[in-house]
Amino acid sequence: MSRPRIVIVGAGFAGYRTARTLSRLTRHQADITLLNPTDYFLYLPLLPQVAAGILEPRRVSVSLSGTLPHVRLVLGEADGIDLDGHTVHYSGPEGEEGTLPFDRLVLAAGSVNKLLPVPGVAEHAHGFRGLPEALYLRDHVTRQVELAAAAKDRAECAARCTFVVVGAGYTGTEVAAHGAMYTDAQVRRHPMRTGMRPRWMLLDVAPRVLPEMDERLSRTAGRVLRQRGVDVRMGTSVKEATHDGVLLTDGSTVDTRTLVWCVGVRPDPLVESLGLPLERGRLLVDSHLRVPGRPEVFACGDVAAVPDLNQPGQYTPMTAQHAWRHGKVCAQNVAASLGVGRRRAYRHRDMGFVVDLGGAKAAANPLGLPMSGPAAGAVTRGYHLAAMPGNRVRVAADWLLDAVLPRQAVQLGLVRSWSVPLESASPEVARVPGRPERARRAGTGTGERDAVDPGAERAGEDRSEEQPPGGHSRDRPSGEPAKNQPGGEPARNQPGGEPAKNQPHAEPREEQPHGSRSGSARASGTPRRAAETAGPPARGTRKPRKTSGTSGATRSANPAAPSGPTRSADGPADPGPEPPADQPPPGPDIAPGPVKRTDGRAAEGDS
C-alpha cells in the first residue's frame, strides 16, 4: 500500500510549523512535500533589523532542507490548483513547470503587500514583506544619505534625506524607529554640507501608533519615536505619490525620494482561484482548519479565515503568532485524518506582543504586563531568540557586535528597484530578467496559468526610480544615461562606436557615450532620481520612443510603431534581434540574441 501524499504550499510561519510537526507525527508513514519559492524560512519580525544593518540577511533565513530533513522541498510557486484532480501546478525558479499530486493539501501561502487606490503608489513606493525588499531599502537609504551629504543645493539635500513611511502598525513603526537610528549614525560620521539632518515621517489614518495593540504599548512607541525626531502624523496619509515627493491628505507636499508602504497585507491571491468561499480574501475554514466540503484540503496562516472561539463571530487576525500556532494545530488535524492521533479545534490564548524600537528601547506586554525601556528590550530580544527555529547563536553574535562596533553603512547594489515592485504576488522573490511574474487567474481553480507583466496595466504612466528605459531617471540630469544599466551601453561583441545592430533606436544620442542606446531617460527639464538599473517594461503596451539631439528620449505618439516581440504565455520568446517584452532591453551583460562577431573569431558562450 502506497503512503499518503501531503503537499504543503508555502513555508512561512504556518507552513513551516505544519511541515515540522507533521514530520514528527507521521514518522516516515507519509510523503511530505513542501512547495516554496525560496529554500529558507524567513523570520519576518527581525526584517527591520536587516534593513538597518544590524543583522545580516542569512541570520533571519532558516534553511528548510537543514531543519526539515524528512520533508521533500520543491522550489517553485503554485500558480494553479486542481481540487478535483488532486494536483498542484507550479512554476520553478528557472521557468520549468511541474505538477504535484496530493492526498492531503495544506494551503499556507501567506500574504502580500496590501494596495490602496492611491495614484502613483504602485509606481513609486516599495513594500516591506520580503528579504529582497529589506536589502533594497538598506541600499536605497544609504545611497540617499550619501548623495545628500554631497549635494550643495539645500532643496535637493532635504528631499534626499527625507524618508516617508506609510502605516504605523507593527512593521511601519519598527522600520521608522530603526531607520532613524541608522541614518543618524551615518550623519554623525559624515556630516552634511548644508548642516541638515535626516528626517523620518510616519503616517497613518489611525488615531495613534500601533492602533491594533494595547494603548500603553502605543504610547510607549509614540514617545520613543518622537524622542528620536520622527515626525509622527496620525490621521494623515498619502493622497498622491510622484517621483519627486508625496501629496498628503492634509494638503501639504513633502519632497522625498523614499516612500515605504507598510499599510498592511492581504492574503495571497492564489486562494482566489479556487472558487471556494472567502472572507475578505481569506479562505473560510472551520475551527479544525479544514475547508468545508473539501475534507482533503486544509488552510492556515494569513490565507485562512479561522474562527476565533474566544470571540464568537470573529476571525483570528493575520499575525505571526496566530500563523505559528495554526501550523501546529493544522499538522495535528492532518495527521488525525490519516489515522494518527486525534484532531483538535484551534483555540488560542493571547500571550502579549513585543515591538523592537532599536537600541535598548522596546515596547512589550508579555502575559499582559506592560513594559518599556531596557527591560522591554531584553524581553523582546529574548522572545525572538526563543521563537526562532534556528540561527540563534548567529543572531545573538550580531547583536553583540552591533553593541560594541560601529555599524557598516555600505550599499551593495544587489537588488534593484524594479526587482521589488510593490504590486507583486511573490514579494519574497526578487524579479530577474527573463523570468516573468506569473499572475493567478481568479475563478478557474483548475491550474490555469498565465504569464503576464504586473506593470502592463500601468503602461504609459510615470514609473518609479530605477525604472526600465522609457521611465524617469531620478537623481540625474535629464538626458544623461544611468551608468551600469541595461540599455546604457552597446551590446557586447558590437564594434565600438557602432550601435547594436537590428536594435530599436539604433541612432546614438549626442550626450550619451558613443554607441549607447537611447531611451534610458526621458526629457523633463529637471533633475530626476538615478536609475540603478533597467526593469522589465510593460508587456505589449510600451510605445516606441523617438531620439533627439539634446533633449533625451521621448515617447512616440504613434501607437502603431513596433515595440519588439512579445513572449507567449505558453512558450519561449520567438528568436529575433530584439529582447522579449518581459525583460529589460539588452545591456552590458545581456546579449540581444545570437550576435555575429566582426573580428572573424567565433563567439564565446551562449546568448
Tab-separated table of N, CA, C and O in Angstrom, residues 50 56-58 131-140 142-143 410-420 429-433 466 484 532-534:
chain	number	residue	atom	x	y	z
A	50	VAL	N	17.449	43.871	9.536
A	50	VAL	CA	18.230	43.645	8.321
A	50	VAL	C	18.316	44.940	7.519
A	50	VAL	O	19.389	45.313	7.016
A	56	GLU	N	22.725	40.431	9.420
A	56	GLU	CA	22.958	40.019	8.052
A	56	GLU	C	21.756	39.213	7.554
A	56	GLU	O	21.054	38.580	8.351
A	57	PRO	N	21.491	39.219	6.250
A	57	PRO	CA	20.283	38.558	5.728
A	57	PRO	C	20.172	37.086	6.100
A	57	PRO	O	19.084	36.593	6.386
A	58	ARG	N	21.285	36.368	6.108
A	58	ARG	CA	21.207	34.929	6.397
A	58	ARG	C	20.854	34.636	7.847
A	58	ARG	O	20.480	33.507	8.180
A	131	LEU	N	12.773	39.535	2.010
A	131	LEU	CA	14.195	39.834	2.152
A	131	LEU	C	14.717	40.736	1.037
A	131	LEU	O	15.502	41.654	1.313
A	132	PRO	N	14.325	40.548	-0.222
A	132	PRO	CA	14.794	41.476	-1.266
A	132	PRO	C	14.393	42.918	-0.988
A	132	PRO	O	15.169	43.844	-1.243
A	133	GLU	N	13.179	43.135	-0.469
A	133	GLU	CA	12.748	44.499	-0.183
A	133	GLU	C	13.565	45.118	0.942
A	133	GLU	O	13.872	46.312	0.917
A	134	ALA	N	13.916	44.330	1.957
A	134	ALA	CA	14.734	44.850	3.049
A	134	ALA	C	16.138	45.208	2.561
A	134	ALA	O	16.695	46.249	2.938
A	135	LEU	N	16.715	44.363	1.715
A	135	LEU	CA	18.042	44.649	1.170
A	135	LEU	C	18.006	45.881	0.272
A	135	LEU	O	18.933	46.706	0.298
A	136	TYR	N	16.953	45.994	-0.520
A	136	TYR	CA	16.838	47.181	-1.374
A	136	TYR	C	16.712	48.446	-0.525
A	136	TYR	O	17.364	49.463	-0.808
A	137	LEU	N	15.892	48.404	0.528
A	137	LEU	CA	15.689	49.593	1.348
A	137	LEU	C	16.991	50.015	2.025
A	137	LEU	O	17.289	51.210	2.116
A	138	ARG	N	17.778	49.065	2.500
A	138	ARG	CA	19.052	49.419	3.132
A	138	ARG	C	19.978	50.106	2.134
A	138	ARG	O	20.591	51.135	2.449
A	139	ASP	N	20.093	49.553	0.941
A	139	ASP	CA	20.927	50.192	-0.081
A	139	ASP	C	20.402	51.575	-0.452
A	139	ASP	O	21.161	52.530	-0.582
A	140	HIS	N	19.091	51.659	-0.621
A	140	HIS	CA	18.492	52.920	-1.059
A	140	HIS	C	18.678	54.018	-0.017
A	140	HIS	O	19.061	55.148	-0.349
A	142	THR	N	20.926	54.188	2.357
A	142	THR	CA	22.354	54.521	2.425
A	142	THR	C	22.751	55.430	1.275
A	142	THR	O	23.466	56.428	1.465
A	143	ARG	N	22.283	55.112	0.089
A	143	ARG	CA	22.627	55.927	-1.088
A	143	ARG	C	22.075	57.339	-0.978
A	143	ARG	O	22.759	58.320	-1.304
A	410	VAL	N	27.178	50.567	3.973
A	410	VAL	CA	27.611	50.454	2.585
A	410	VAL	C	26.441	49.932	1.766
A	410	VAL	O	25.586	49.212	2.266
A	411	GLN	N	26.408	50.339	0.506
A	411	GLN	CA	25.386	49.835	-0.402
A	411	GLN	C	26.026	48.814	-1.338
A	411	GLN	O	27.036	49.083	-1.968
A	412	LEU	N	25.408	47.645	-1.393
A	412	LEU	CA	25.953	46.564	-2.206
A	412	LEU	C	25.396	46.565	-3.621
A	412	LEU	O	26.011	46.025	-4.525
A	413	GLY	N	24.215	47.132	-3.814
A	413	GLY	CA	23.632	47.189	-5.152
A	413	GLY	C	23.197	45.853	-5.692
A	413	GLY	O	23.136	45.663	-6.905
A	414	LEU	N	22.865	44.907	-4.816
A	414	LEU	CA	22.475	43.571	-5.266
A	414	LEU	C	21.021	43.508	-5.717
A	414	LEU	O	20.657	42.653	-6.511
A	415	VAL	N	20.172	44.365	-5.180
A	415	VAL	CA	18.742	44.363	-5.514
A	415	VAL	C	18.382	45.709	-6.100
A	415	VAL	O	18.640	46.751	-5.483
A	416	ARG	N	17.784	45.696	-7.270
A	416	ARG	CA	17.381	46.919	-7.951
A	416	ARG	C	15.934	47.259	-7.650
A	416	ARG	O	15.150	46.423	-7.203
A	417	SER	N	15.571	48.500	-7.937
A	417	SER	CA	14.223	48.955	-7.632
A	417	SER	C	13.165	48.166	-8.390
A	417	SER	O	12.146	47.761	-7.825
A	418	TRP	N	13.404	47.932	-9.693
A	418	TRP	CA	12.387	47.242	-10.484
A	418	TRP	C	12.282	45.769	-10.102
A	418	TRP	O	11.320	45.093	-10.468
A	419	SER	N	13.268	45.251	-9.349
A	419	SER	CA	13.220	43.855	-8.921
A	419	SER	C	12.248	43.631	-7.771
A	419	SER	O	11.888	42.489	-7.496
A	420	VAL	N	11.856	44.694	-7.081
A	420	VAL	CA	10.972	44.556	-5.920
A	420	VAL	C	9.766	45.488	-6.088
A	420	VAL	O	9.594	46.434	-5.327
A	429	VAL	N	10.501	36.925	-3.503
A	429	VAL	CA	11.428	36.627	-4.594
A	429	VAL	C	11.653	37.890	-5.404
A	429	VAL	O	10.701	38.525	-5.848
A	430	ALA	N	12.905	38.260	-5.601
A	430	ALA	CA	13.227	39.415	-6.432
A	430	ALA	C	13.060	39.052	-7.904
A	430	ALA	O	13.441	37.961	-8.332
A	431	ARG	N	12.484	39.946	-8.683
A	431	ARG	CA	12.321	39.697	-10.106
A	431	ARG	C	13.664	39.782	-10.812
A	431	ARG	O	14.532	40.570	-10.460
A	432	VAL	N	13.846	38.957	-11.827
A	432	VAL	CA	15.090	38.919	-12.584
A	432	VAL	C	14.754	38.984	-14.064
A	432	VAL	O	13.642	38.626	-14.475
A	433	PRO	N	15.674	39.441	-14.906
A	433	PRO	CA	15.400	39.484	-16.344
A	433	PRO	C	15.118	38.100	-16.896
A	433	PRO	O	15.752	37.113	-16.511
A	466	GLU	N	14.739	54.108	-10.766
A	466	GLU	CA	15.433	52.924	-11.255
A	466	GLU	C	14.516	52.092	-12.126
A	466	GLU	O	14.415	50.889	-11.988
A	484	ASN	N	26.024	51.683	-15.929
A	484	ASN	CA	25.891	50.284	-15.496
A	484	ASN	C	24.466	49.793	-15.567
A	484	ASN	O	24.021	49.032	-14.723
A	532	GLU	N	19.095	52.841	-10.901
A	532	GLU	CA	20.120	51.827	-10.648
A	532	GLU	C	20.227	50.877	-11.818
A	532	GLU	O	21.277	50.429	-12.203
A	533	THR	N	19.079	50.503	-12.350
A	533	THR	CA	19.103	49.541	-13.444
A	533	THR	C	17.830	49.678	-14.226
A	533	THR	O	16.942	50.423	-13.855
A	534	ALA	N	17.730	48.962	-15.311
A	534	ALA	CA	16.525	48.975	-16.118
A	534	ALA	C	15.682	47.788	-15.763
A	534	ALA	O	16.174	46.708	-15.564
